[in-house]
Short mmCIF file of C-alpha atoms in Angstrom, two decimals:
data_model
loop_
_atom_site.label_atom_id
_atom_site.label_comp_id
_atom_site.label_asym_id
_atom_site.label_seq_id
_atom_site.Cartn_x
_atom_site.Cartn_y
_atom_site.Cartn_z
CA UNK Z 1 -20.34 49.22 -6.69
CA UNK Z 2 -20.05 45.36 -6.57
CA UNK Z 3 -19.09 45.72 -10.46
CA UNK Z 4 -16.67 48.54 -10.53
CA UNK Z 5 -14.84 46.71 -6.97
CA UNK Z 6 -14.60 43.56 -9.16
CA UNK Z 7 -13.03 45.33 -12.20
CA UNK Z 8 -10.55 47.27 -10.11
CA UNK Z 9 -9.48 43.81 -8.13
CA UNK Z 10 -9.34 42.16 -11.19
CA UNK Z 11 -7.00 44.78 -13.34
CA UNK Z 12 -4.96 45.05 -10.04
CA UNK Z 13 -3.26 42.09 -11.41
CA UNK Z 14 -2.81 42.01 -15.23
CA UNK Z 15 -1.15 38.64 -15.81
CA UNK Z 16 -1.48 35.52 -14.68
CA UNK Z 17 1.20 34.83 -11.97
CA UNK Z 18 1.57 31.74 -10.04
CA UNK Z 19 4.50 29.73 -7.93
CA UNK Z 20 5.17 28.07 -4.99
CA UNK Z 21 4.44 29.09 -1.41
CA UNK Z 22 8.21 28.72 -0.92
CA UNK Z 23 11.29 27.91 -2.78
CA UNK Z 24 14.39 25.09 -1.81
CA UNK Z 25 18.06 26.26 -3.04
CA UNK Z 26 20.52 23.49 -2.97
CA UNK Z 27 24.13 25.16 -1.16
CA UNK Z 28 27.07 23.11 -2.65
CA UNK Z 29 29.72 24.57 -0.23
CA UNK Z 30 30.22 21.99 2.72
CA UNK Z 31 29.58 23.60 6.19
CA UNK Z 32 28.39 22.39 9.71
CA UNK Z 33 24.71 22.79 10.57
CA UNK Z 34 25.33 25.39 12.75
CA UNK Z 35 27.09 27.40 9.86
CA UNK Z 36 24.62 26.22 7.47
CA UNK Z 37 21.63 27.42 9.57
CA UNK Z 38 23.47 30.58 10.10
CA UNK Z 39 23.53 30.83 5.98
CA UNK Z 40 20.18 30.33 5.10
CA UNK Z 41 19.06 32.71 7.79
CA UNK Z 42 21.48 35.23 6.51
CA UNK Z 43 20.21 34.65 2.88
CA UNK Z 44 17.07 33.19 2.53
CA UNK Z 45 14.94 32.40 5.04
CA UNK Z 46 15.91 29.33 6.83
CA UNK Z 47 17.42 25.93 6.68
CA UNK Z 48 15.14 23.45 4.48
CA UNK Z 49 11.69 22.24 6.28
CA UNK Z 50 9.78 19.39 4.76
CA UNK Z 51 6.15 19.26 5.01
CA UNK Z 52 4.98 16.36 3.20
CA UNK Z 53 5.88 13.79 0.52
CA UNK Z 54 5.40 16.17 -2.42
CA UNK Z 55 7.82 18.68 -0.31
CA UNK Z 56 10.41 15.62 -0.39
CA UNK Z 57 10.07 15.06 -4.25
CA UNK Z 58 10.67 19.00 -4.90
CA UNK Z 59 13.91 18.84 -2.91
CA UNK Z 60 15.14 16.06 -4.51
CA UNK Z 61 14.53 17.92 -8.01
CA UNK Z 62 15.86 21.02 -7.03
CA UNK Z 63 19.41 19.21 -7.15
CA UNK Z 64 20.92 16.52 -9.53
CA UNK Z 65 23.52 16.10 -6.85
CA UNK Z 66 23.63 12.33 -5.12
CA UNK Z 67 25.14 13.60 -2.04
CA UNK Z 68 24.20 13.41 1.36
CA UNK Z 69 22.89 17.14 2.56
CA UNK Z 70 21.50 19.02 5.63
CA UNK Z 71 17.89 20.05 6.43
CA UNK Z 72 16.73 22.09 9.10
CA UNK Z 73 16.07 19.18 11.42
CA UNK Z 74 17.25 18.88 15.18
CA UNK Z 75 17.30 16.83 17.76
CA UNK Z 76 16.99 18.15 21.65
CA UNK Z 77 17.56 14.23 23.31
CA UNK Z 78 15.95 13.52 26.36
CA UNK Z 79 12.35 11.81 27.88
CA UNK Z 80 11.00 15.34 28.84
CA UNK Z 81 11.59 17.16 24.97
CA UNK Z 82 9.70 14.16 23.18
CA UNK Z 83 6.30 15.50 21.57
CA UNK Z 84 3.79 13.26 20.24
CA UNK Z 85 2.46 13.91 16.30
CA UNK Z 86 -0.24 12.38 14.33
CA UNK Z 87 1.32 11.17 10.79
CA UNK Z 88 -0.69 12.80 8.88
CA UNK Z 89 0.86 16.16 7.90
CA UNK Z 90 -1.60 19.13 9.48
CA UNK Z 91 -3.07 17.71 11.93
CA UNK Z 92 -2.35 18.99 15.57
CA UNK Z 93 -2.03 16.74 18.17
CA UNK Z 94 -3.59 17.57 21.12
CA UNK Z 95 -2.93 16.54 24.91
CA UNK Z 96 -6.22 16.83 25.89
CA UNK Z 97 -7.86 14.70 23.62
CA UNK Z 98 -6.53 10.83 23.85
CA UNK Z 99 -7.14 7.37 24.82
CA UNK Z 100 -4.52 6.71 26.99
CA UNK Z 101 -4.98 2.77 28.62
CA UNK Z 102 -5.29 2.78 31.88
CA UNK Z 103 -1.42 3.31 33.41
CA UNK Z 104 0.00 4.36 29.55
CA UNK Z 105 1.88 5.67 27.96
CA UNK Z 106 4.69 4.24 30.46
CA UNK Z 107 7.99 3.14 27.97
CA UNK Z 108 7.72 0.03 29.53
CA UNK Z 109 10.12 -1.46 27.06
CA UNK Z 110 12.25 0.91 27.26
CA UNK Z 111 12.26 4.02 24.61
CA UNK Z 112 8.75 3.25 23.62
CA UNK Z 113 8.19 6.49 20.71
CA UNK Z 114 4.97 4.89 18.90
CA UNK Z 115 1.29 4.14 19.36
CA UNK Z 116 -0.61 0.77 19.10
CA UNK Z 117 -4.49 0.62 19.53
CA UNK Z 118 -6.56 -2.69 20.81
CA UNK Z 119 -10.14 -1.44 20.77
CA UNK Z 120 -9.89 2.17 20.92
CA UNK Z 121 -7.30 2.28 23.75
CA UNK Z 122 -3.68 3.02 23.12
CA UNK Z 123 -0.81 1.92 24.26
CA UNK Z 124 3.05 3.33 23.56
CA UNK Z 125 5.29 0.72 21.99
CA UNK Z 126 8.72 -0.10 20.84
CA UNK Z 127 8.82 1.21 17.00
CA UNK Z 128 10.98 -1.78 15.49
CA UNK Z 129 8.00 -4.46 16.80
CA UNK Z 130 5.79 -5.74 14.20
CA UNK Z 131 2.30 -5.34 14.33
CA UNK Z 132 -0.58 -5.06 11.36
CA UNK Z 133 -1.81 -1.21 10.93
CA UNK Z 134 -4.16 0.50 9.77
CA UNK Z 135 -3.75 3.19 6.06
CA UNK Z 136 -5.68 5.59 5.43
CA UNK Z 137 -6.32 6.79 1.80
CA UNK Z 138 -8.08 10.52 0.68
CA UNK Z 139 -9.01 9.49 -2.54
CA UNK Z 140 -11.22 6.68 -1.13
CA UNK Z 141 -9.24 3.52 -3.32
CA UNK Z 142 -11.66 0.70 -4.02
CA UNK Z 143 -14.40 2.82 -2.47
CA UNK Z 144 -13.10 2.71 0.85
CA UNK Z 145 -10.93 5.42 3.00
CA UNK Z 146 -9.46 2.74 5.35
CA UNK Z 147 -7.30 -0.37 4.53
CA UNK Z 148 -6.55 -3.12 7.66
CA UNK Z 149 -3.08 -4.48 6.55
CA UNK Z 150 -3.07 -7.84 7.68
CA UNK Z 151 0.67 -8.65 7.73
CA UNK Z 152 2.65 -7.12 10.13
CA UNK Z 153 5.43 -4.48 9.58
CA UNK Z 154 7.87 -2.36 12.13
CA UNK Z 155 6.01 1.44 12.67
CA UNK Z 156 8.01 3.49 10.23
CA UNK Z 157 7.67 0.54 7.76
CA UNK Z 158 3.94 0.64 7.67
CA UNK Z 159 4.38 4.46 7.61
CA UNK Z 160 5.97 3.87 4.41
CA UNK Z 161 3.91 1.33 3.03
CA UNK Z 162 0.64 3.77 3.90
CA UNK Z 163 2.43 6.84 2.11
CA UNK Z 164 3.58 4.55 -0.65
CA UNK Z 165 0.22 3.09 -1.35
CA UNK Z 166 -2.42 5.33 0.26
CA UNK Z 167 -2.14 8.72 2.11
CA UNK Z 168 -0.79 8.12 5.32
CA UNK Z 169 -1.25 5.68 8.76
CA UNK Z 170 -4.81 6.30 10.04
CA UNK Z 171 -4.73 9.60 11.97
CA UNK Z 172 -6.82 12.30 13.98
CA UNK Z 173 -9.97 11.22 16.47
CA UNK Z 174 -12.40 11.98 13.60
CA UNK Z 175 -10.35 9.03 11.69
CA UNK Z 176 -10.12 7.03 14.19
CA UNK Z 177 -14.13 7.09 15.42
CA UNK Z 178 -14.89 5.84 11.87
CA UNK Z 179 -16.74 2.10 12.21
CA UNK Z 180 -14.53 0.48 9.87
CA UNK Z 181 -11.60 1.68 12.36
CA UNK Z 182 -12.81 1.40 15.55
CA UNK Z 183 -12.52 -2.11 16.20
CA UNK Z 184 -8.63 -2.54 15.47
CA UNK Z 185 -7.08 -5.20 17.80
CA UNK Z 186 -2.94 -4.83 18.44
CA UNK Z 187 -2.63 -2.20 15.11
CA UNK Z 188 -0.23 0.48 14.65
CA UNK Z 189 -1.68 4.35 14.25
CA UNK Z 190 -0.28 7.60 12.83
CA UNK Z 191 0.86 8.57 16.34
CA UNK Z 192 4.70 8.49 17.02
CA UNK Z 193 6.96 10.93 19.44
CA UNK Z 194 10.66 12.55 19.05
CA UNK Z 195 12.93 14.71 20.21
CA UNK Z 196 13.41 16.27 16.79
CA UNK Z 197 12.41 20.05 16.02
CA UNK Z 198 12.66 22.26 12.53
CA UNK Z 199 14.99 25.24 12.70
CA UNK Z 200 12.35 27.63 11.83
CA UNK Z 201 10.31 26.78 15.00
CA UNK Z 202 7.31 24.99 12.74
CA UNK Z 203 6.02 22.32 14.25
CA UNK Z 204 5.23 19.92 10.97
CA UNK Z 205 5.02 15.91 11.89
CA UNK Z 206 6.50 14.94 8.87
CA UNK Z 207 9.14 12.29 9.13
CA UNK Z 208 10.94 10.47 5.63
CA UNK Z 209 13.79 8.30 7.98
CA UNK Z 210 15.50 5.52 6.37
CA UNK Z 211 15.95 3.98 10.01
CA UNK Z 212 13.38 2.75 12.97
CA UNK Z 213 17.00 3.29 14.66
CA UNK Z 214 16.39 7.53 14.30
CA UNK Z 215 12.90 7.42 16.18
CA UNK Z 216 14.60 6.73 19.26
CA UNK Z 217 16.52 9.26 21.73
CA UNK Z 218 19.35 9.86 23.11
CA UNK Z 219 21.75 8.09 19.98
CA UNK Z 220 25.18 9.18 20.74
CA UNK Z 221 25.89 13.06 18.91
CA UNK Z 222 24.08 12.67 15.89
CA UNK Z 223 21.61 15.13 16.29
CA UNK Z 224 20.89 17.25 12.93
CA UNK Z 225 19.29 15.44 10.44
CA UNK Z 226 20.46 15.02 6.82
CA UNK Z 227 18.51 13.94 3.38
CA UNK Z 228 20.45 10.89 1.50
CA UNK Z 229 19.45 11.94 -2.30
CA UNK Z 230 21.04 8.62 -3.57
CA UNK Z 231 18.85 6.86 -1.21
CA UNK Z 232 15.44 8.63 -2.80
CA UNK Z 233 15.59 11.36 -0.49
CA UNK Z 234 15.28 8.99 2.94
CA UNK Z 235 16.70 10.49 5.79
CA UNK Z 236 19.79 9.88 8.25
CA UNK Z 237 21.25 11.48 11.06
CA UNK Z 238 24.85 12.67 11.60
CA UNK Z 239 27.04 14.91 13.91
CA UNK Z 240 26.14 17.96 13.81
CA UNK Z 241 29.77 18.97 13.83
CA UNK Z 242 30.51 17.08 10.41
CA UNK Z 243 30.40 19.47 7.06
CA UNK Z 244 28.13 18.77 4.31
CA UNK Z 245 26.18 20.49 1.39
CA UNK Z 246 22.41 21.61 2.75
CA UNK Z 247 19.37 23.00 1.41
CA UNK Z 248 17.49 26.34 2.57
CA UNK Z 249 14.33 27.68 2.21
CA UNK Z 250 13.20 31.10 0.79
CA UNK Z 251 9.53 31.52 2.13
CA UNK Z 252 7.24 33.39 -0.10
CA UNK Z 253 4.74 34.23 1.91
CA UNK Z 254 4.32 37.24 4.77
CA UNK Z 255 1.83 37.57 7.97
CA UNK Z 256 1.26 40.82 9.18
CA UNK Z 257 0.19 41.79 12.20
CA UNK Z 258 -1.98 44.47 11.45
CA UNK Z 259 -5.84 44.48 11.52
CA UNK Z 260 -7.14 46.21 8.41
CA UNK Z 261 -10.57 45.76 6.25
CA UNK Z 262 -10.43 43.17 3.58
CA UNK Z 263 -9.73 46.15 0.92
CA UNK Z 264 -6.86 47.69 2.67
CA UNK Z 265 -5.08 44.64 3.14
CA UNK Z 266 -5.38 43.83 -0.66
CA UNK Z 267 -3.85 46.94 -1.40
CA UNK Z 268 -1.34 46.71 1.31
CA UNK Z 269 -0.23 43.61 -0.63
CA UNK Z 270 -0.39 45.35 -3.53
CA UNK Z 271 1.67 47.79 -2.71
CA UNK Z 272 4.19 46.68 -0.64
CA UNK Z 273 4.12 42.77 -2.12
CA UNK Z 274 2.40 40.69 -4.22
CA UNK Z 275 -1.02 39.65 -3.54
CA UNK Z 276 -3.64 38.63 -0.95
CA UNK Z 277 -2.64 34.62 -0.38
CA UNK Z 278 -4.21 32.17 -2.32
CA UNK Z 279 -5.07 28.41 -1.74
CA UNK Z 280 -4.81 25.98 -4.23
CA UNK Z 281 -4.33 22.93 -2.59
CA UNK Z 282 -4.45 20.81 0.41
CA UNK Z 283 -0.85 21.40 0.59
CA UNK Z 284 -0.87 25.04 0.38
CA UNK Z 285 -3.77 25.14 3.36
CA UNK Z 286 -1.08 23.15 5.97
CA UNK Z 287 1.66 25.68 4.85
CA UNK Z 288 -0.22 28.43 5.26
CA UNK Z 289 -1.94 27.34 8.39
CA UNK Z 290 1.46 27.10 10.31
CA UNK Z 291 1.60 31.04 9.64
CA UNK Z 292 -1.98 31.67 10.67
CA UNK Z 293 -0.86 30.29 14.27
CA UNK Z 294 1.29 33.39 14.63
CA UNK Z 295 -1.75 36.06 14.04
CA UNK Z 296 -2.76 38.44 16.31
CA UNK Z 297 -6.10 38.02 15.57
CA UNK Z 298 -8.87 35.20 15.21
CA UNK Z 299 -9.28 35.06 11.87
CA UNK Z 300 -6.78 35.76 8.69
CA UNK Z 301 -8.00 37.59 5.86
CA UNK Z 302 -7.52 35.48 2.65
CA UNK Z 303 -7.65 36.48 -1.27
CA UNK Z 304 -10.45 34.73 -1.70
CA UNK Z 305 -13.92 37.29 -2.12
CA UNK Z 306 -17.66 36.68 -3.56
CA UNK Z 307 -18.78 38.99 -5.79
CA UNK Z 308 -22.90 39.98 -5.93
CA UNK Z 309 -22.53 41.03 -9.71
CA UNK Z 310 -21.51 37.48 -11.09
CA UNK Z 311 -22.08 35.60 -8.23
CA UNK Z 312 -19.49 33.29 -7.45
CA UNK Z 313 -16.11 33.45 -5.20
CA UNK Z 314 -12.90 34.26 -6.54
CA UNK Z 315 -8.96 34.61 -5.85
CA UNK Z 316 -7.81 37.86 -6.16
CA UNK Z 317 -4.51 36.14 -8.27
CA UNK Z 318 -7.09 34.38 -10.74
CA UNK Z 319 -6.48 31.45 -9.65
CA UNK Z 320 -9.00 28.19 -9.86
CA UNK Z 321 -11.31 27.84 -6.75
CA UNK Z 322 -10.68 24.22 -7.09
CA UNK Z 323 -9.90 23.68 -3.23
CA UNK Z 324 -11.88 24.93 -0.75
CA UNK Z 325 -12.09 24.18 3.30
CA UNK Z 326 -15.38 25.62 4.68
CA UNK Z 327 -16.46 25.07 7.35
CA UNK Z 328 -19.42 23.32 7.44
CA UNK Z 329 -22.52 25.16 7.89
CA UNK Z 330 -21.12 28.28 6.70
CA UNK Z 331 -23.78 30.00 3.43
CA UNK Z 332 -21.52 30.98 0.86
CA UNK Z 333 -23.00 33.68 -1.08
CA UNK Z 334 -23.70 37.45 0.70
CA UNK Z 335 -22.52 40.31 -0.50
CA UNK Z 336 -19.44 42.36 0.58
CA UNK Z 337 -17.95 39.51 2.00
CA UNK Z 338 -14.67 37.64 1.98
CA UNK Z 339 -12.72 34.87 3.37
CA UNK Z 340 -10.67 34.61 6.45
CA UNK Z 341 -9.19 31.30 7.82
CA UNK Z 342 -9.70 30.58 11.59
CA UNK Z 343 -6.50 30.60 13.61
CA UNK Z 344 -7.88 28.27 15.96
CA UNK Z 345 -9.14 24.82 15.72
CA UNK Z 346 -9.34 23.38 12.22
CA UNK Z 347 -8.07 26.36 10.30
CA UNK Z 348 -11.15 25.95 8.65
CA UNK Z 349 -12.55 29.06 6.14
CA UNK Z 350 -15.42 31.52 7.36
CA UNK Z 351 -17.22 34.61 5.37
CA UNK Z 352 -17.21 37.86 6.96
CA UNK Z 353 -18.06 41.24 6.51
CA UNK Z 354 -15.81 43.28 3.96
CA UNK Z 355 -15.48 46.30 6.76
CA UNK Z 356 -14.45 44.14 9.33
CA UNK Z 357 -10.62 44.21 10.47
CA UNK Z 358 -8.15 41.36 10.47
CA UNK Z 359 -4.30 40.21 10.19
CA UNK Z 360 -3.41 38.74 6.46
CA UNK Z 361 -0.94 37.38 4.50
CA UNK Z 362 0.14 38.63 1.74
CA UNK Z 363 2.03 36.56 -1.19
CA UNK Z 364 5.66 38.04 -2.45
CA UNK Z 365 7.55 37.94 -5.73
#
């Protein structure tokens, strides 16, 4: 059975297919936000979100235009529509779980949208002050994950030096409770607020501006944001009113909403779309992740199976299990099981039963 179920998975797909989770399309014809949202909507799938760096560089590519364009970006001004964000991309921020001073945060300077830390306590700050910060880096440079910058920068400049240099600003609690970290005095963190939403209701952190200026509310009319591709990409913020070129989104990936076994929901994808999802990257896990939010159900099946006979885990789209994010704990190798990713918490991965019932997403064309 095992055999014959990984033979008939396997032929399901009979080439080698592979592209990104979603695709940008560069609009030359100038219109307002409001007219470019309503063409993206009306053709693809939304006005352009940006996730990450690597999101940035793709946009940039998808155009040899130096213009100045729209992105799904806009602002709501006012104290009570600010949201804090960690930095990092894909990591939730959570009310519940912070380390307030005593009395903070207050904006006791005024419009105070970013985070400083003196011994594990924060404090909300002016953005354009200079303070040292903290990077953190994933591929652990010199042997070490975090770097204490000891000359002093505004916040979104040592946001850019981190991403430039490292990964990111040091972000999440887990980050933060590491002893190399905990005993910052007066140093930025990868927390910030804004007033600033994406079109398609996401909720990604990621910020590229080219001005401290655009982390603070309540500028005057200029609230849709716009990428400056003969500025690398940095972005501004202009009248929403004003017409411009803009980039959209197609979105190739699906959630539905039913609950089927792991083997109806490949075939449901089979039939109706591509394929089971796959996950490549670390990348690919935050885009998908924002979907698995929406599910009805705790868990999301994935494309991702073990099979008995040859006993090891593959993607149903024969792709490389070169990324994985278990959770820890979890024993990898029963039978008639499969991967779902938690909808909850840490997105993290979890086996389960074959028979079992579930939402998925399924991968299109």
């Amino acid at each position: 059975m095992q055999w014959s179920l990984f033979l008939f998975i396997l032929m399901g797909q009979s080439f080698f297919f592979t592209c990104h989770l979603y695709v940008y399309h560069f609009i030359g014809e100038n219109k307002t936000w409001d007219e470019a949202q309503k063409y993206c909507r009306e053709n693809y799938t939304d006005l352009a979100i940006v996730s990450n760096m690597t999101d940035m560089e793709r946009l940039r590519k998808s155009t040899e235009t130096l213009t100045e364009a729209w992105i799904g970006l806009h602002s709501y001004p006012g104290k009570d529509n600010r949201r804090w964000y960690w930095s990092l991309p894909g990591l939730k921020f959570n009310e519940n779980q912070t380390r307030w001073e005593s009395g903070e945060p207050n904006d006791n300077g005024g419009q105070e949208n970013c985070l400083l830390m003196n011994n594990q306590k924060w404090s909300d700050y002016p953005c354009g002050y200079k303070f040292r910060f903290i990077c953190y880096n994933e591929t652990k440079q010199f042997n070490k994950s975090f770097h204490l910058i000891n000359y002093t920068l505004t916040w979104p400049q040592a946001q850019r030096y981190c991403r430039e240099n490292h990964t990111d600003l040091v972000s999440g609690l887990d980050q933060l409770d590491d002893n190399s970290v905990k005993s910052g005095s007066y140093v930025w963190i990868g927390v910030f607020r804004d007033t600033w939403r994406w079109s398609d209701g996401r909720n990604f952190s990621f910020r590229n501006w080219e001005y401290v200026e655009d982390l603070v509310d309540g500028q005057s009319n200029k609230t849709c944001a716009t990428t400056m591709l003969n500025r690398a990409g940095k972005w501004s913020s202009a009248d929403c009113n004003e017409e411009k070129p803009f980039f959209c989104y197609d979105d190739k990936l699906i959630l539905i909403n039913e609950s089927k076994t792991w083997v109806e929901a490949l075939n449901y994808c089979r039939k109706k779309h591509y394929d089971l999802v796959s996950i490549t990257n670390l990348d690919e896990q935050r885009w998908i992740q924002e979907r698995v939010k929406k599910a009805s159900t705790e868990s999301v099946w994935l494309g991702l199976r073990y099979t008995c006979t040859l006993d090891f885990w593959f993607w149903v789209s024969d792709e490389v299990v070169s990324y994985t994010n278990w959770a820890s704990g979890v024993e990898c190798d029963d039978c008639d099981m499969s991967a779902v990713m938690e909808r909850e918490g840490r997105n993290q991965w979890f086996k389960k039963p074959d028979n079992e019932t579930f939402n998925f997403i399924c991968s299109k064309n």
